[in-house]
Tab-separated table of C-alpha atoms in Angstrom:
chain	number	residue	atom	x	y	z
L	1	MET	CA	7.915	-131.546	-85.423
L	2	LYS	CA	9.708	-128.982	-86.430
L	3	LEU	CA	12.604	-129.119	-88.367
L	4	PHE	CA	14.494	-126.242	-86.927
L	5	ASP	CA	14.135	-125.476	-83.542
L	6	THR	CA	14.607	-122.097	-81.550
L	7	THR	CA	18.373	-123.270	-80.738
L	8	LEU	CA	19.984	-121.429	-83.763
L	9	ASP	CA	18.024	-118.511	-83.310
L	10	ARG	CA	19.143	-118.536	-79.614
L	11	LEU	CA	22.893	-118.650	-80.433
L	12	GLN	CA	22.823	-116.469	-83.021
L	13	ALA	CA	21.015	-114.010	-80.339
L	14	SER	CA	24.024	-114.660	-78.253
L	15	LEU	CA	26.459	-114.210	-80.805
L	16	ASP	CA	25.032	-110.910	-81.572
L	17	VAL	CA	24.824	-109.465	-77.761
L	18	ARG	CA	28.409	-110.916	-76.852
L	19	LEU	CA	29.626	-109.024	-79.983
L	20	ALA	CA	28.215	-106.214	-78.678
L	21	ARG	CA	29.523	-106.192	-75.012
L	22	GLN	CA	33.280	-106.813	-76.597
L	23	ASN	CA	32.847	-103.527	-78.118
L	24	VAL	CA	31.555	-101.491	-75.269
L	25	LEU	CA	34.144	-103.295	-73.242
L	26	GLY	CA	36.922	-102.703	-75.745
L	27	GLY	CA	35.576	-98.981	-75.585
L	28	ASN	CA	35.969	-98.839	-71.654
L	29	LEU	CA	39.580	-100.229	-72.315
L	30	ALA	CA	40.449	-97.768	-74.762
L	31	ASN	CA	39.940	-94.741	-72.439
L	32	ALA	CA	41.137	-96.408	-69.780
L	33	ASP	CA	43.300	-92.984	-69.510
L	34	THR	CA	40.670	-90.238	-70.420
L	35	PRO	CA	40.171	-87.933	-67.598
L	36	GLY	CA	36.624	-87.945	-66.600
L	37	TYR	CA	35.270	-90.929	-68.511
L	38	GLN	CA	32.783	-93.204	-67.183
L	39	PRO	CA	32.699	-96.888	-68.480
L	40	ARG	CA	29.751	-98.536	-70.027
L	41	GLU	CA	28.091	-101.551	-69.087
L	42	LEU	CA	25.710	-103.720	-71.278
L	43	ASP	CA	22.633	-104.997	-69.591
L	44	PHE	CA	23.211	-108.624	-70.690
L	45	GLU	CA	20.419	-110.448	-69.223
L	46	ALA	CA	17.949	-107.245	-70.717
L	47	ALA	CA	19.520	-107.378	-74.170
L	48	MET	CA	19.679	-111.411	-75.160
L	49	LYS	CA	15.785	-111.241	-73.336
L	50	ALA	CA	14.713	-108.885	-76.332
L	51	ARG	CA	16.971	-110.242	-79.018
L	52	THR	CA	16.056	-113.626	-78.410
L	53	THR	CA	12.452	-112.511	-78.174
L	54	ALA	CA	12.793	-110.765	-81.569
L	55	LEU	CA	14.224	-113.559	-83.256
L	56	VAL	CA	12.364	-116.148	-82.495
L	57	SER	CA	8.773	-114.322	-82.870
L	58	GLY	CA	10.166	-113.348	-86.452
L	59	LYS	CA	9.454	-109.730	-86.033
L	60	PRO	CA	11.099	-107.848	-88.668
L	61	SER	CA	13.389	-104.856	-88.475
L	62	LEU	CA	11.649	-101.334	-88.257
L	63	PRO	CA	12.321	-99.923	-91.957
L	64	SER	CA	14.508	-97.038	-92.573
L	65	ALA	CA	13.194	-93.250	-92.764
L	66	MET	CA	13.766	-92.409	-96.821
L	67	PRO	CA	16.276	-89.481	-96.754
L	68	VAL	CA	14.561	-86.481	-98.152
L	69	GLU	CA	15.280	-83.959	-100.539
L	70	GLY	CA	17.168	-80.936	-99.293
L	71	HIS	CA	17.733	-82.460	-95.770
L	72	LEU	CA	21.067	-82.709	-94.285
L	73	SER	CA	22.225	-86.560	-94.013
L	74	LEU	CA	23.631	-87.353	-90.458
L	75	ASN	CA	24.157	-90.813	-91.194
L	76	VAL	CA	23.692	-91.361	-87.250
L	77	SER	CA	20.901	-94.319	-86.577
L	78	GLN	CA	19.223	-94.668	-83.797
L	79	PRO	CA	19.391	-98.565	-82.448
L	80	GLU	CA	16.329	-100.358	-82.740
L	81	PRO	CA	14.640	-101.461	-79.520
L	82	ASP	CA	15.741	-105.044	-79.964
L	83	GLU	CA	19.392	-104.181	-80.715
L	84	PRO	CA	22.117	-104.687	-78.063
L	85	SER	CA	23.091	-101.749	-78.159
L	86	SER	CA	20.198	-100.137	-76.962
L	87	PHE	CA	21.301	-101.591	-73.571
L	88	VAL	CA	24.559	-99.684	-72.893
L	89	LYS	CA	24.480	-97.548	-70.285
L	90	VAL	CA	27.013	-95.633	-67.964
L	91	ALA	CA	28.530	-97.974	-65.098
L	92	ASP	CA	27.539	-96.889	-61.317
L	93	SER	CA	31.560	-96.505	-60.850
L	94	PRO	CA	33.830	-94.483	-58.621
L	95	GLY	CA	36.534	-92.612	-60.281
L	96	GLY	CA	40.096	-91.959	-59.455
L	97	LEU	CA	42.148	-88.887	-58.902
L	98	ASP	CA	41.293	-88.105	-62.984
L	99	GLY	CA	37.364	-88.992	-62.469
L	100	ASN	CA	38.043	-92.089	-64.823
L	101	GLY	CA	36.229	-95.314	-63.486
L	102	VAL	CA	38.079	-97.612	-65.634
L	103	ASP	CA	39.067	-100.723	-63.245
L	104	LEU	CA	41.784	-102.485	-65.697
L	105	ASP	CA	41.563	-105.828	-64.243
L	106	ARG	CA	37.925	-106.186	-63.908
L	107	THR	CA	37.937	-105.403	-67.769
L	108	MET	CA	40.457	-107.723	-68.705
L	109	VAL	CA	38.619	-109.904	-67.358
L	110	GLU	CA	35.629	-109.339	-68.343
L	111	LEU	CA	37.090	-109.471	-72.075
L	112	SER	CA	38.760	-112.915	-71.610
L	113	ARG	CA	35.233	-113.901	-70.179
L	114	ASN	CA	33.201	-112.790	-73.120
L	115	ALA	CA	35.546	-114.155	-75.548
L	116	LEU	CA	35.812	-117.331	-74.040
L	117	LEU	CA	31.613	-117.425	-73.465
L	118	TYR	CA	31.624	-116.079	-77.618
L	119	GLY	CA	33.397	-119.014	-78.553
L	120	ALA	CA	31.437	-121.573	-76.656
L	121	SER	CA	28.749	-120.385	-78.822
L	122	THR	CA	30.378	-120.371	-82.489
L	123	ARG	CA	31.254	-124.242	-81.016
L	124	SER	CA	28.074	-124.679	-80.128
L	125	ALA	CA	26.280	-123.510	-83.496
L	126	GLY	CA	29.068	-125.546	-85.796
L	127	LYS	CA	27.973	-128.457	-83.940
L	128	LYS	CA	24.077	-127.894	-84.336
L	129	LEU	CA	24.554	-127.103	-88.087
L	130	SER	CA	26.946	-130.383	-88.200
L	131	ILE	CA	24.100	-132.184	-87.169
L	132	LEU	CA	21.782	-130.714	-89.376
L	133	ARG	CA	24.446	-131.291	-92.146
L	134	TYR	CA	24.506	-135.149	-91.010
L	135	VAL	CA	20.406	-135.547	-91.485
L	136	ALA	CA	20.260	-133.608	-94.287
L	137	SER	CA	22.598	-136.443	-96.042
L	138	GLU	CA	20.921	-138.888	-94.641
L	139	GLY	CA	23.907	-140.078	-92.679
L	140	VAL	CA	26.235	-140.505	-95.677
L	141	GLY	CA	29.453	-138.356	-95.213
């Protein structure tokens, strides 16, 4: 019998992807008045699947390349294939008169929904850790 199942790994993946989604939605909201801005969307299903697979398999992330003396550092890193930010795409939404495709109402609803689901994941992780703490203390305290 395994002591730790994949529940915490899946909850960790959920929290990572939900945080990335919150950042994407926040960026859309921040650019709601930017002419010509096309909103971004995170493919949650694909990001969750990739992140969960990477966490469950224990695949280490790739090491960063060492800087070479004399080269300029741009401090821009490419996301790893299992990182949620690699699943962000430009949304297919019609723009308004100024070409901006952000729908404020839809974005606010998605922000609220995502925050609610993030909170549910944190509570689930807390409950799982409480159970493990109870078992580790042999039912005392």
